[in-house]
Short mmCIF file of C-alpha atoms in Angstrom, two decimals:
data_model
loop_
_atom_site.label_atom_id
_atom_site.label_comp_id
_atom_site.label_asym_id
_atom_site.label_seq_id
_atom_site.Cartn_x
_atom_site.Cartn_y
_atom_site.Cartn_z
CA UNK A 40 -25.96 21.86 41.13
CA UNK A 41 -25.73 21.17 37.78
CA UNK A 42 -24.32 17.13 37.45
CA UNK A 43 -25.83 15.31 34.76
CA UNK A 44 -26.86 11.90 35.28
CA UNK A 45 -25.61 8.78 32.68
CA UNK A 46 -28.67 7.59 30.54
CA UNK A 47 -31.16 9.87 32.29
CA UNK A 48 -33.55 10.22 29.18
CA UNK A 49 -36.60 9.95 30.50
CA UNK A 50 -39.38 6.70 29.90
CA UNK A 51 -41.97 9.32 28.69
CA UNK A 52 -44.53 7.98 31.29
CA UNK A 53 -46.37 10.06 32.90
CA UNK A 54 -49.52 10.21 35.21
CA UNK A 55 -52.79 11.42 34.83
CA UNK A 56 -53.58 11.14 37.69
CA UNK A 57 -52.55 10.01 41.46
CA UNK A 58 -54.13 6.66 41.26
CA UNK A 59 -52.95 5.51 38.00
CA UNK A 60 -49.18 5.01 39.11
CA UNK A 61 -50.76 2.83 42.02
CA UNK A 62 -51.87 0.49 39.38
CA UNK A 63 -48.92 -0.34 37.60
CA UNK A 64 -46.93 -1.70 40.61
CA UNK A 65 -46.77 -5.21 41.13
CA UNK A 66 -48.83 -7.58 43.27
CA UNK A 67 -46.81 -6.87 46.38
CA UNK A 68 -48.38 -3.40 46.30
CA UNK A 69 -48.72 -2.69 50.40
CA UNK A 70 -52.06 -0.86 51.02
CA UNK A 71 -51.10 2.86 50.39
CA UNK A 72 -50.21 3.43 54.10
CA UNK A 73 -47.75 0.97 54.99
CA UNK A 74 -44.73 1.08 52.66
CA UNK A 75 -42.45 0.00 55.75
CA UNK A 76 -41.97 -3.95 54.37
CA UNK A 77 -40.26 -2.18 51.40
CA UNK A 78 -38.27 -0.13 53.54
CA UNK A 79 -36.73 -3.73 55.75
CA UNK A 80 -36.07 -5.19 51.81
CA UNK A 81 -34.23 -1.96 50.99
CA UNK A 82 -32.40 -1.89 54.25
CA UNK A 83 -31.26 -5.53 54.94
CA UNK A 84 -31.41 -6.74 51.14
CA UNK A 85 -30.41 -3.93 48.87
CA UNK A 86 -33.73 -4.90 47.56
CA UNK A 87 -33.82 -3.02 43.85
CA UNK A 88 -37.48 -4.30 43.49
CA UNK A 89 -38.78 -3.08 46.18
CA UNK A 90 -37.26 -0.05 45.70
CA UNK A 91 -38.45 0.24 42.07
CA UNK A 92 -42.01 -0.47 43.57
CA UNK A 93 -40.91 2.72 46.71
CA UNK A 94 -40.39 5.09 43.98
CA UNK A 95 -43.06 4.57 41.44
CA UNK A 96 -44.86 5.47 44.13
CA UNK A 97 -43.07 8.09 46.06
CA UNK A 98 -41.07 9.56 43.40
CA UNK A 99 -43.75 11.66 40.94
CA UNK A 100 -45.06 12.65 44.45
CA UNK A 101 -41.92 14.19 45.69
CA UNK A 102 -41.60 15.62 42.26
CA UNK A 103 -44.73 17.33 42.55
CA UNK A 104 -44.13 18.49 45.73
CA UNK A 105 -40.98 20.12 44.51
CA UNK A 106 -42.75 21.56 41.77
CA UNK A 107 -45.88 23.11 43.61
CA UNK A 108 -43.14 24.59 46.02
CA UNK A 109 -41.43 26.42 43.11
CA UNK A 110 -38.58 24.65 41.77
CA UNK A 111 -37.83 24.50 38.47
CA UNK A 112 -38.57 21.28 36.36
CA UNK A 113 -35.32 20.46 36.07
CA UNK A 114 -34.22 21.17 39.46
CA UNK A 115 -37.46 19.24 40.70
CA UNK A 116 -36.10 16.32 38.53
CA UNK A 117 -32.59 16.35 39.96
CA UNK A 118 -33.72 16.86 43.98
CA UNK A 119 -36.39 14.05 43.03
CA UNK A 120 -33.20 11.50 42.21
CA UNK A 121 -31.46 12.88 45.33
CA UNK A 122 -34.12 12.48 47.54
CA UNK A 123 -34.73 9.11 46.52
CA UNK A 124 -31.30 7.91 46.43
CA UNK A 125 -30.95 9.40 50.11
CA UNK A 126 -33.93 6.75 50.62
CA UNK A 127 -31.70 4.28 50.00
CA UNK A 128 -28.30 4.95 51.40
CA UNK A 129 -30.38 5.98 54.66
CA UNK A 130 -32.35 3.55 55.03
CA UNK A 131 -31.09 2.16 58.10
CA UNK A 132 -31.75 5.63 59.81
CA UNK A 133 -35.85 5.25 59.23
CA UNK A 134 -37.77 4.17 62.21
CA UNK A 135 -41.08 2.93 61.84
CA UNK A 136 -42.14 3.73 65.22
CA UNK A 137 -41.84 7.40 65.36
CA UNK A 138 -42.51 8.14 61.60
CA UNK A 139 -44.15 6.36 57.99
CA UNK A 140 -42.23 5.69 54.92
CA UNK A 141 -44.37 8.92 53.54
CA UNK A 142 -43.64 11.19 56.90
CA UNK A 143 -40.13 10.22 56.10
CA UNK A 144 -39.25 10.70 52.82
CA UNK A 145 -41.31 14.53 52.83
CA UNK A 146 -38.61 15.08 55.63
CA UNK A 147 -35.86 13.93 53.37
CA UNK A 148 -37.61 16.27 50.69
CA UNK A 149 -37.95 19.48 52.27
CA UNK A 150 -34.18 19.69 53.09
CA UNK A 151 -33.15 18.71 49.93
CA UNK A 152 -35.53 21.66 48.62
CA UNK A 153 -33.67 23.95 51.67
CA UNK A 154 -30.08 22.64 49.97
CA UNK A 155 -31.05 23.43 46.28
CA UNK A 156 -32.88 26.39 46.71
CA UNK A 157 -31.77 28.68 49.44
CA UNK A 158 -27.89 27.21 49.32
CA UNK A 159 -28.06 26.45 52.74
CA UNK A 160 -27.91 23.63 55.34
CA UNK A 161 -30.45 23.45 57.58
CA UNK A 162 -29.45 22.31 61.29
CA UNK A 163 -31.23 19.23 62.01
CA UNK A 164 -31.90 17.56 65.47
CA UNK A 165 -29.17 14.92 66.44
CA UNK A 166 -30.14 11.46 64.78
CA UNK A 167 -31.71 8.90 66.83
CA UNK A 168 -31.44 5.69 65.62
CA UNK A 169 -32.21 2.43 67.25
CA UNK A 170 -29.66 -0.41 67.36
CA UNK A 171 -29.37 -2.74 64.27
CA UNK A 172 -30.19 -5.76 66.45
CA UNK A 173 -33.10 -4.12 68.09
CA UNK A 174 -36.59 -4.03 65.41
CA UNK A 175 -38.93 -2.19 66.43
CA UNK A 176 -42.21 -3.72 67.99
CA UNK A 177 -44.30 -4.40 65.07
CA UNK A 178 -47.78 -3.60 67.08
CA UNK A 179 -45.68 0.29 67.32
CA UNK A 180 -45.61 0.44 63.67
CA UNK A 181 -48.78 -0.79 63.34
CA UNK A 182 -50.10 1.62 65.64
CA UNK A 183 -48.04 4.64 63.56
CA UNK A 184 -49.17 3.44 60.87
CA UNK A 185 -53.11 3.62 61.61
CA UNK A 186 -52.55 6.81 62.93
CA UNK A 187 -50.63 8.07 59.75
CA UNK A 188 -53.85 6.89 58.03
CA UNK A 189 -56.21 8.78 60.41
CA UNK A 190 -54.15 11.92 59.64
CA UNK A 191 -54.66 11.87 55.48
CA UNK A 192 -58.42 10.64 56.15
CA UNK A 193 -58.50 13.54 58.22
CA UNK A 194 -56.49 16.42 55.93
CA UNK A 195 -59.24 14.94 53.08
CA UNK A 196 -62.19 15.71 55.01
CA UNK A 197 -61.02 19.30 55.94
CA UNK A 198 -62.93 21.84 54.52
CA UNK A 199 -61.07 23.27 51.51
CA UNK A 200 -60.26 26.72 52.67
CA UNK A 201 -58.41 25.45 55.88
CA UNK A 202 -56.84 22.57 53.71
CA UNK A 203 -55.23 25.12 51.36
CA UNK A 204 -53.90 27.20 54.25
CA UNK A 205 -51.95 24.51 55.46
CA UNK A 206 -50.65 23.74 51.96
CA UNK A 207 -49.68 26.89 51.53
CA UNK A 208 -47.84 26.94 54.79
CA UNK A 209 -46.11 23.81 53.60
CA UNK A 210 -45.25 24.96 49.94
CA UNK A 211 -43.76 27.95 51.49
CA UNK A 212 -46.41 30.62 50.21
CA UNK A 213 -47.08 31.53 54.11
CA UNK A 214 -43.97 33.57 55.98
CA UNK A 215 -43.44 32.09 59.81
CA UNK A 216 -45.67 34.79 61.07
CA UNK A 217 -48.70 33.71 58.84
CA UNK A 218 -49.01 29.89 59.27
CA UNK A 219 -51.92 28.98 61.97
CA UNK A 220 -51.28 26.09 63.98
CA UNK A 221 -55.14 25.65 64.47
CA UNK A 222 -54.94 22.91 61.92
CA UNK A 223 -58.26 20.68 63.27
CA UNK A 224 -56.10 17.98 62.66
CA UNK A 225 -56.06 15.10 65.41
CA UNK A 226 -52.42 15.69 65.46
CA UNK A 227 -51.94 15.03 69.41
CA UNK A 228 -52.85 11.39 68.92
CA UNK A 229 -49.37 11.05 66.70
CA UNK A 230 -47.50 13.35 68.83
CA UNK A 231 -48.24 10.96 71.97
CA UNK A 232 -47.27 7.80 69.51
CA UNK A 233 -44.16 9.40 68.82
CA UNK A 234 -43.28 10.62 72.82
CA UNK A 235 -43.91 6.76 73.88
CA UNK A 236 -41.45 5.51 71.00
CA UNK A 237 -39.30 8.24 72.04
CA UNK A 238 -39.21 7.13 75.63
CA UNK A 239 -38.60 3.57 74.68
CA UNK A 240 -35.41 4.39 72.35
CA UNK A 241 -34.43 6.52 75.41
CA UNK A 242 -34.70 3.25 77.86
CA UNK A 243 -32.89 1.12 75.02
CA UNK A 244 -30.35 3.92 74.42
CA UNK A 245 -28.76 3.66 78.28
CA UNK B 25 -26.86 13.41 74.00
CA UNK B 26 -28.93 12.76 77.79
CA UNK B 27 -31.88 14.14 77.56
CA UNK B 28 -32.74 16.69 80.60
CA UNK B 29 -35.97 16.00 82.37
CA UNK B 30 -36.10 19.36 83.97
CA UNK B 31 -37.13 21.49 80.91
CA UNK B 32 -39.67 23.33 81.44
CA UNK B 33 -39.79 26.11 79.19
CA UNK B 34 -40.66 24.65 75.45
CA UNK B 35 -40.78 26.23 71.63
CA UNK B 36 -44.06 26.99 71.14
CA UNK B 37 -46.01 24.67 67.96
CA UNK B 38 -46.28 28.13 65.50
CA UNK B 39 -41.99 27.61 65.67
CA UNK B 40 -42.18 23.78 65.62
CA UNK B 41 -45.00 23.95 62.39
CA UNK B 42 -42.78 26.58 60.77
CA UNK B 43 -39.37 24.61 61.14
CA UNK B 44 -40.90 21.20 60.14
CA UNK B 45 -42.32 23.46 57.31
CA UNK B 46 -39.04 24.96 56.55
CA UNK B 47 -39.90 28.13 56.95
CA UNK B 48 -37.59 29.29 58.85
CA UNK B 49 -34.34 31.21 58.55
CA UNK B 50 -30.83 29.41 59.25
CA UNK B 51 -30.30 30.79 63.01
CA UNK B 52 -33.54 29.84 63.99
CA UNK B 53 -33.30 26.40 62.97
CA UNK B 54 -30.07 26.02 64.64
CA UNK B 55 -32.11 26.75 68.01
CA UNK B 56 -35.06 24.61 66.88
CA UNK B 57 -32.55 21.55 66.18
CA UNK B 58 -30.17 22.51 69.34
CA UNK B 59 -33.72 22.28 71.78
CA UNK B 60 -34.94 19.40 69.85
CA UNK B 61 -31.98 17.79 70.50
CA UNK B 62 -31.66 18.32 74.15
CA UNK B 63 -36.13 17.97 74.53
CA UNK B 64 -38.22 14.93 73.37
CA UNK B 65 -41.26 16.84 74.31
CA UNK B 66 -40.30 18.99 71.56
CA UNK B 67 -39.49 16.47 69.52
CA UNK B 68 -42.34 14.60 69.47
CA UNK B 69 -44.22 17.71 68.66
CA UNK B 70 -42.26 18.79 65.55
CA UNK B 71 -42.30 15.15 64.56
CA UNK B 72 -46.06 15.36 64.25
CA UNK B 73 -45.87 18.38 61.88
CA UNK B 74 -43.47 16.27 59.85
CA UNK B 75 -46.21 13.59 59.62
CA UNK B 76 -49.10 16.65 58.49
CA UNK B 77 -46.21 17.30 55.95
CA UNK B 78 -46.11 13.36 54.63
CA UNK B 79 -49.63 13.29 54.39
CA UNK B 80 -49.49 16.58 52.21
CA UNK B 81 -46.86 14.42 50.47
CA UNK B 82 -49.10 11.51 49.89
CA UNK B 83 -51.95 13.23 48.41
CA UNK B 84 -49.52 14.97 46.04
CA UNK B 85 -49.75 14.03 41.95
CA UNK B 86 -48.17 15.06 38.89
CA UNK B 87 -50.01 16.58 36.10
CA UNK B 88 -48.77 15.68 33.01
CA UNK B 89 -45.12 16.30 33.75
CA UNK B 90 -42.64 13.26 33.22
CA UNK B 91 -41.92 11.08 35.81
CA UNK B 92 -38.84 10.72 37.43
CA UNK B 93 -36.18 8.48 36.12
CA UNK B 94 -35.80 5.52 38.13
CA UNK B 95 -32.34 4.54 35.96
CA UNK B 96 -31.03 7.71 36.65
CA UNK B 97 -31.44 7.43 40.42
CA UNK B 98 -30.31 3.82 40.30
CA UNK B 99 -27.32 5.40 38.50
CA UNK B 100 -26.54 7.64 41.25
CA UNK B 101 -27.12 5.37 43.77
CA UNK B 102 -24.34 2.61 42.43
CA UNK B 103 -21.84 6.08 41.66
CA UNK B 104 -22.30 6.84 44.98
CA UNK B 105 -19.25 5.03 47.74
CA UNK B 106 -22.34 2.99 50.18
CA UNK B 107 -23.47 4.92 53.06
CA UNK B 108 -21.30 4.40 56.46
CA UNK B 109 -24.41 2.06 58.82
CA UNK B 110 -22.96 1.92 61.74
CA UNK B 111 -25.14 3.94 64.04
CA UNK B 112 -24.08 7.08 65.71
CA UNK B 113 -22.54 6.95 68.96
CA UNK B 114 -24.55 8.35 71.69
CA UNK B 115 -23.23 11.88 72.83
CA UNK B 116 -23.35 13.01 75.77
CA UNK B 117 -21.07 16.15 75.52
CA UNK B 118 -22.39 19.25 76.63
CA UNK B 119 -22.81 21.05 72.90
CA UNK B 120 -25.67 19.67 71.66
CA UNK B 121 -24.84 17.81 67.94
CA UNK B 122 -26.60 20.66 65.63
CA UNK B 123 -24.58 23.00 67.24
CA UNK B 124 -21.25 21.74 66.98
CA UNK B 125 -20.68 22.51 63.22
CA UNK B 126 -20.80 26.06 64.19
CA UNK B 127 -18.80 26.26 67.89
CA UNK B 128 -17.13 23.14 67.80
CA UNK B 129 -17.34 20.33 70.01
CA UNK B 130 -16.00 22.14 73.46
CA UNK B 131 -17.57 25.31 74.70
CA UNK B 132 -14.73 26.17 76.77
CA UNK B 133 -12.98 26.78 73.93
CA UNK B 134 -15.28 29.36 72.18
CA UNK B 135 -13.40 32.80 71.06
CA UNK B 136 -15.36 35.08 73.23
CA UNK B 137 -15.61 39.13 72.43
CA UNK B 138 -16.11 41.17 75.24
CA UNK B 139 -19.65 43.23 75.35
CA UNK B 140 -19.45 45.15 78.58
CA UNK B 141 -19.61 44.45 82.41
CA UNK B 142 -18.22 40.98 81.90
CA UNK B 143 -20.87 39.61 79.31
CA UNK B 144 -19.00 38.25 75.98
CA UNK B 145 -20.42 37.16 73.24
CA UNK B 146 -19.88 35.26 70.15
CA UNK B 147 -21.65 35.67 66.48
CA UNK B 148 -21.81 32.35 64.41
CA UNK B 149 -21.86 32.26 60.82
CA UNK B 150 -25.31 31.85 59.51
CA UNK B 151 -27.43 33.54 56.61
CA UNK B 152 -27.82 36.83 56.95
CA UNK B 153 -32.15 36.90 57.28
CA UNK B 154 -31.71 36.61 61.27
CA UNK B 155 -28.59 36.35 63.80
CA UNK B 156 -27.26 33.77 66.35
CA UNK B 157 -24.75 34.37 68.78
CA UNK B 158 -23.37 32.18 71.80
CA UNK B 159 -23.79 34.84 75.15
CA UNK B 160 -21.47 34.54 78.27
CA UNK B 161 -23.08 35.99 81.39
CA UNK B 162 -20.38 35.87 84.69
CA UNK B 163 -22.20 34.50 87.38
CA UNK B 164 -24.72 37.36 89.37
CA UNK B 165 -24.08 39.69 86.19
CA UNK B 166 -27.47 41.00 84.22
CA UNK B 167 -27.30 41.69 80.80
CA UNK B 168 -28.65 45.26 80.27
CA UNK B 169 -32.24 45.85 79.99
CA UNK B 170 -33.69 45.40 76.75
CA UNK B 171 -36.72 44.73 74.57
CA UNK B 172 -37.39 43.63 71.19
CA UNK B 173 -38.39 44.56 67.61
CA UNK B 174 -39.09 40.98 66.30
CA UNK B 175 -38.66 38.28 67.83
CA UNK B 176 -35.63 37.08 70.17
CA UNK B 177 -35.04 33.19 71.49
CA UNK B 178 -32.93 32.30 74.14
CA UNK B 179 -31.61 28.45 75.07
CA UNK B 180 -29.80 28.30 78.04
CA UNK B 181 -26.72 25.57 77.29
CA UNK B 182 -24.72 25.76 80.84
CA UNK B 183 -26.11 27.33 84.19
CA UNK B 184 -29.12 29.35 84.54
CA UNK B 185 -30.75 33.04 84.43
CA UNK B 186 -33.58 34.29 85.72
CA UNK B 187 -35.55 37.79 84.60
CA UNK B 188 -38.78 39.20 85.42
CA UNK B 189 -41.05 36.65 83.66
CA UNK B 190 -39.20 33.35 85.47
CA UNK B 191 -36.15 31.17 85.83
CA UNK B 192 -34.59 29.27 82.71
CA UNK B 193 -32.10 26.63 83.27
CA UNK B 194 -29.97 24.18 80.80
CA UNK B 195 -32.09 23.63 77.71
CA UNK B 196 -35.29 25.67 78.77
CA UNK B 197 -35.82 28.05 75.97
CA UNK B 198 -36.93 32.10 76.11
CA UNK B 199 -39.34 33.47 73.51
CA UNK B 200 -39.06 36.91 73.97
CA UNK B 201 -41.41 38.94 71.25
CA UNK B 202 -42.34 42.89 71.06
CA UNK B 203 -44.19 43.17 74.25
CA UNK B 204 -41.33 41.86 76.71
CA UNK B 205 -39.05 43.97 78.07
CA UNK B 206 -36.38 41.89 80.27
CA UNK B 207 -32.78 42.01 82.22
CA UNK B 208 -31.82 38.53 82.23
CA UNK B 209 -29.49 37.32 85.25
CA UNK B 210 -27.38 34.79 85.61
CA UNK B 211 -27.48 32.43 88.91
CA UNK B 212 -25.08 33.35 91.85
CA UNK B 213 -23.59 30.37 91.74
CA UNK B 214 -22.09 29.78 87.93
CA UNK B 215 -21.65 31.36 84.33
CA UNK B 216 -24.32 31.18 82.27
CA UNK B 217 -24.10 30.13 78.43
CA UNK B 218 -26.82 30.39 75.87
CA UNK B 219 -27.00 30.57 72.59
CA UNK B 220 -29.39 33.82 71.87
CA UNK B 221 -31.41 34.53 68.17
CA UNK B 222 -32.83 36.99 66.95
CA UNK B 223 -34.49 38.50 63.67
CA UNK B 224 -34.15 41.90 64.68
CA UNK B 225 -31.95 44.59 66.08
CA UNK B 226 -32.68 44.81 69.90
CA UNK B 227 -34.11 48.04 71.89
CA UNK B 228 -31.52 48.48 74.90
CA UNK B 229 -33.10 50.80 77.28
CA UNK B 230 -29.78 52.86 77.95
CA UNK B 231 -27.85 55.23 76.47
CA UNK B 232 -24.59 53.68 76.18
CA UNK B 233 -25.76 50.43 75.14
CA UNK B 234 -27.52 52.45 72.67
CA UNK B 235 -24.79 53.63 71.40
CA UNK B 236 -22.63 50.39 70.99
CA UNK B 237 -25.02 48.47 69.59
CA UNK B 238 -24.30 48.74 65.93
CA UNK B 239 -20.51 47.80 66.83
CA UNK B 240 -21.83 44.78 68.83
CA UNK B 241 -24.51 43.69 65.79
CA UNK B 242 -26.95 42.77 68.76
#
């Protein structure tokens, strides 16, 4: 785990804070929830703008995520380029319906973390993706998206003690046995979202 | 793979939350994917974890650190050969996709070690935190009666078994923890195949189980 990258010296830049790298993206900026336009440019067009525009925003958030989960700065850095480059070559694989661009890419994230830390694979669920003909019914990802946004309105309001215990659970500072599930998060709401999509790729699928 | 409509026995959401989490061990991920595969109910629910974790992900920032280098993961994007899109074929072989990397595709074709009274069993290669093995239980045979120190899950993948809490069938999954104490059966009328996990030795009520148990590394 150790490749090193042509011309990876770094721009420098960094944040302050999480809003500032908001600012600097161009005026296609999607409101913060709905980065799934980006994803169809990346998809269909090889779109290196939009993806440029993806990871300014996703990337120093993945890296950070990496970080407050323990890996090394360097490490962080490296699973940071993975993840994002996974991003891209899977692009075709996302589904708007049953996940967001964010949901998606912490996915992508975590097992690249699992990979780089523990030396492991980690068995994942049998891929479902929808036919490249079929898109997905834009009221759906409208819908996923609203209830994405619900969600982080949602984790913001929680009261700090109960916020950090998911966090923890999440950065993996909790073992199995000591994560509650009693989040107070409305997270039945998505779960129903997801079972309808679910049921429709089912119908498409046979 | 077809998704089975009869499932009725589910992981519970402190599994689903700790997988999406990754939390768990290797052997108990390859029974969280191999249900998820085979239940939507399931998968639904673990996807909405995964969402808690993106907006986690969202609120995230980096203090002062460098960003990450958008050349360099252009870079290794263009080194890398472009990804195969042409979408998976649907499955609809008995071994769920997760586990085929460890048993292969057929399960007919499993190497099988005998354990006693018919039951075989085999142990797949995961880490060493927590241990999954494929069981084969003859039609009508019990597996002796046992309990557990941690905790011990059960996914039925062919036929059915029934003990003293219900009846489990293909893809219903067992939680057993501390306080249960079962003899699982299989049906009268076929084998029964599940792949069994646990992260502890378990307590076998008899002697001679008793004693074989550190040969069998059950």
């Amino acid at each position: 785990m150790t490749r090193r990258y042509p011309g990876s010296q770094s721009n420098g830049a960094s944040y302050a804070s999480c809003k500032k790298d908001d600012q600097i993206m161009s005026v296609t900026l999607p409101s913060v929830e709905d980065w799934t336009g980006h994803m169809r440019l990346i998809r269909d067009n090889q779109d290196e703008v939009a993806f440029a525009e993806l990871f300014r925003h996703f990337a120093p958030r993945v890296k950070a995520f990496l970080l407050k989960s323990g890996t090394e700065p360097t490490l962080a850095e490296e699973c940071t380029q993975e993840a994002l480059a996974t991003v891209w070559n899977k692009a075709h694989l996302f589904d708007p319906t049953r996940a967001s661009v964010a949901t998606w890419i912490f996915t992508i994230t975590r097992n690249r973390k699992i990979d780089a830390l523990r030396k492991q694979r980690r068995p994942e669920p049998e891929d479902l993706a929808w036919g490249p003909q079929e898109e997905p019914d834009q009221s759906d990802v409208i819908a996923m998206t609203q209830e994405t946004k619900k969600l982080g309105d949602a984790l913001t309001a929680l009261p700090s003690k109960q916020r950090l215990l998911i966090e923890k659970a999440y950065f993996g500072e909790l073992s199995h046995s000591e994560i509650a599930i009693e989040t107070g998060l409305p997270l039945g709401t998505i779960k129903s979202r997801i079972r309808l999509a679910l049921e429709r790729l089912r119908h498409a699928m046979t | 793979m077809k998704q089975n409509q009869m499932i009725k026995h589910h992981l519970t959401d402190k599994i689903l939350m700790a997988y999406s989490a990754g939390q768990l061990s290797e052997a108990f991920n390859l029974i969280v994917a191999t249900h998820i595969s085979m239940c939507d109910e399931c998968r639904a629910a673990m996807s909405s974890f995964d969402a808690l974790g993106g907006a986690l992900l969202e609120n995230e920032c980096l203090n002062g650190e460098p960003a990450p280098d958008l050349q360099a993961t252009m870079a290794l994007i263009k080194a890398e050969t472009p990804p195969d899109r042409t979408p998976p074929p649907v499955r609809s072989t008995e071994t769920p996709f997760p586990l085929v990397a460890y048993v292969g595709d057929n399960l007919d074709d499993v190497k099988w070690k005998p354990v006693g009274m018919g039951v075989k069993q085999s142990i797949l290669q995961t880490s060493a935190e927590a241990t999954a093995r494929l069981l084969y239980i003859p039609a009508g045979v019990a597996v002796p009666d046992h309990g557990h120190h941690g905790t011990e899950l059960t996914l039925v993948l062919r036929g059915a078994y029934s003990d003293e809490t219900d009846h489990f069938k293909r893809g219903d999954v067992e939680i057993a923890g501390e306080d249960l104490h079962h003899t699982p059966i299989a049906d009268a009328h076929s084998d029964c195949i599940c792949l069994a996990v646990t992260d502890a030795p378990l307590k076998f009520s008899g002697v001679l189980p008793r004693i074989l148990q550190p040969l069998l590394r059950i």
